[in-house]
Coordinates of C-alpha atoms in Angstrom, one line a residue:
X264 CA -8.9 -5.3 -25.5
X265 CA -5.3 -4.8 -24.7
X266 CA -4.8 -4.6 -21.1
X267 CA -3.5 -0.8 -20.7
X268 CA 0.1 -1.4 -18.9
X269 CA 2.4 1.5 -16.9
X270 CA 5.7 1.4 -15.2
X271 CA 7.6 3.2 -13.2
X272 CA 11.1 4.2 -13.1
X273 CA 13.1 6.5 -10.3
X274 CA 16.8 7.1 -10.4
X275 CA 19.2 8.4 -7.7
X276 CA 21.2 11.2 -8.6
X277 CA 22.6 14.2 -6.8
X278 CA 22.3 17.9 -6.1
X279 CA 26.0 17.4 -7.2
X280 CA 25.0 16.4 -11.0
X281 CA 23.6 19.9 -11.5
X282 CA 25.9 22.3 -9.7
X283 CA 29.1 19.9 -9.2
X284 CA 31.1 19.7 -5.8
X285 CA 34.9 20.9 -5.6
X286 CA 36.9 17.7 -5.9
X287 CA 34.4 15.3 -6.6
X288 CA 34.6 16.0 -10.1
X289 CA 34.3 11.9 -11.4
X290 CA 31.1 12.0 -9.1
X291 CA 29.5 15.3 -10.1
X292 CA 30.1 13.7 -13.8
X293 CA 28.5 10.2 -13.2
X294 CA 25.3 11.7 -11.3
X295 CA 25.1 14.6 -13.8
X296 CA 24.5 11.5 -16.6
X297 CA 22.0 9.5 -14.1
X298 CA 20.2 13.1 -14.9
X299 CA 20.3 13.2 -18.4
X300 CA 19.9 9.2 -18.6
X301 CA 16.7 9.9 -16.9
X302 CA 15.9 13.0 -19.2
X303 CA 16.6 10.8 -22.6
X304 CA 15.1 7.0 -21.2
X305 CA 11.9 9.2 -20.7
X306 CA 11.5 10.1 -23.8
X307 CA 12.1 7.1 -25.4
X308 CA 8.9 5.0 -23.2
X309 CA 7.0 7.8 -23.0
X310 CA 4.4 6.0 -25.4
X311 CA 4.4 2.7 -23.7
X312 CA 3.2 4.6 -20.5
X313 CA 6.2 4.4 -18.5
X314 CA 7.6 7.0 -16.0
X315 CA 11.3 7.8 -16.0
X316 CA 12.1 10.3 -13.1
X317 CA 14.9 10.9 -11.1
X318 CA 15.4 12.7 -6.9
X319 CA 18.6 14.7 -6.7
X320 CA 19.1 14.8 -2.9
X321 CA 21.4 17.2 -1.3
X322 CA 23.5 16.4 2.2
X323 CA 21.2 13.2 3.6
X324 CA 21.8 12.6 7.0
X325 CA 23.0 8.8 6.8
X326 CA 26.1 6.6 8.2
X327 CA 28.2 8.2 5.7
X328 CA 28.5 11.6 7.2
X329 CA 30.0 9.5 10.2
X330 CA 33.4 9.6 7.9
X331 CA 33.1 13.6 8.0
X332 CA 33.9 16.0 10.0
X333 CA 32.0 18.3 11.2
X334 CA 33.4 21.2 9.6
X335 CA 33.1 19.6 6.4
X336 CA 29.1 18.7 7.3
X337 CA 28.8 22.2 8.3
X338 CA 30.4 23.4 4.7
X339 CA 28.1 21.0 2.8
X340 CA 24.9 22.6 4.8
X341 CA 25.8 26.5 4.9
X342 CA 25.2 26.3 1.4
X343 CA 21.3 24.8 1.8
X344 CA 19.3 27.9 2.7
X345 CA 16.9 25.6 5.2
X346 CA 20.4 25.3 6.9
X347 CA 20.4 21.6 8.0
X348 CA 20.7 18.1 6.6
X349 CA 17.8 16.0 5.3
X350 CA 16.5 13.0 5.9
X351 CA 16.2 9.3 4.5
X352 CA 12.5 9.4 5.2
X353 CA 12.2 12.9 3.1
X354 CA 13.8 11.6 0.0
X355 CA 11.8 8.1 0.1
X356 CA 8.4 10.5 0.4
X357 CA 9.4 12.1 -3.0
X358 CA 10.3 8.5 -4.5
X359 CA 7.6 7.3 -3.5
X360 CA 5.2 10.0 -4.7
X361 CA 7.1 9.4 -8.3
X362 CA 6.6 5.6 -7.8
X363 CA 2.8 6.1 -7.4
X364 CA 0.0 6.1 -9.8
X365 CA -0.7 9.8 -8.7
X366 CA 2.8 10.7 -10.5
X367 CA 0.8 9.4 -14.1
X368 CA 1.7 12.4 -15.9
X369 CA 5.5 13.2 -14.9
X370 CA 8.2 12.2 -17.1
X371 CA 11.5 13.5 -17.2
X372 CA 12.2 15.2 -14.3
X373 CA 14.4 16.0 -11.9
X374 CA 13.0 16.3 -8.0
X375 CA 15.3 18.2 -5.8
X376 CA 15.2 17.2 -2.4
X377 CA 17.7 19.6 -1.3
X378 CA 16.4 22.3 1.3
X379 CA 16.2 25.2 -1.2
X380 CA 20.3 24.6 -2.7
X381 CA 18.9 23.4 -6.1
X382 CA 16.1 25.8 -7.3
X383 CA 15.8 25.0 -10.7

């Protein structure tokens, strides 16, 4: 009997791949094909049991917003109805939910981790 095989794939995009950011346009581009990448690879190993899902987080609370300032932090949030940053530790739940063998039956999607800004 052929041992029964699965796999699992989980790509980093960006709240910014499906609404875009004002001069980030090369950015909002690349994550917005890391989204449909997912979308397409998904279909194509569906059948040999693999996974292919992807976690757009909004504004993460990490080093990087060091090189903002706060008025530009506080631009990114006003617009994330839960009104604050999220965390490392809140995106790697929802990764690693996808990662898991409880995740057997989602393909092709697109997790928002983004306090409420991506609702769709």
């Amino acid at each position: 009997m052929r041992e029964r095989r699965y796999g699992r794939i989980v790509n980093v995009a960006s709240v910014a791949g499906k609404e875009g950011n004002p001069n980030m346009t090369a950015y909002s581009a690349s994550k917005a094909g890391v989204i449909a990448f997912t979308k397409s690879l998904a279909k194509e190993v569906a059948t040999e049991n693999i996974c292919v899902n992807a976690v757009s987080p909004a504004v993460i609370r990490t080093r990087i917003l060091e090189q903002l300032t706060p008025a530009q932090v506080d631009y990114m949030t006003e617009r994330i109805p839960m009104r604050r940053t999220g965390t490392a530790e809140e995106v790697a739940a929802v990764i690693h939910f996808l990662a898991s063998p409880d995740a057997s039956f989602v393909t092709g999607q697109c997790y928002d981790v983004s306090g409420g800004r991506a609702t769709y």
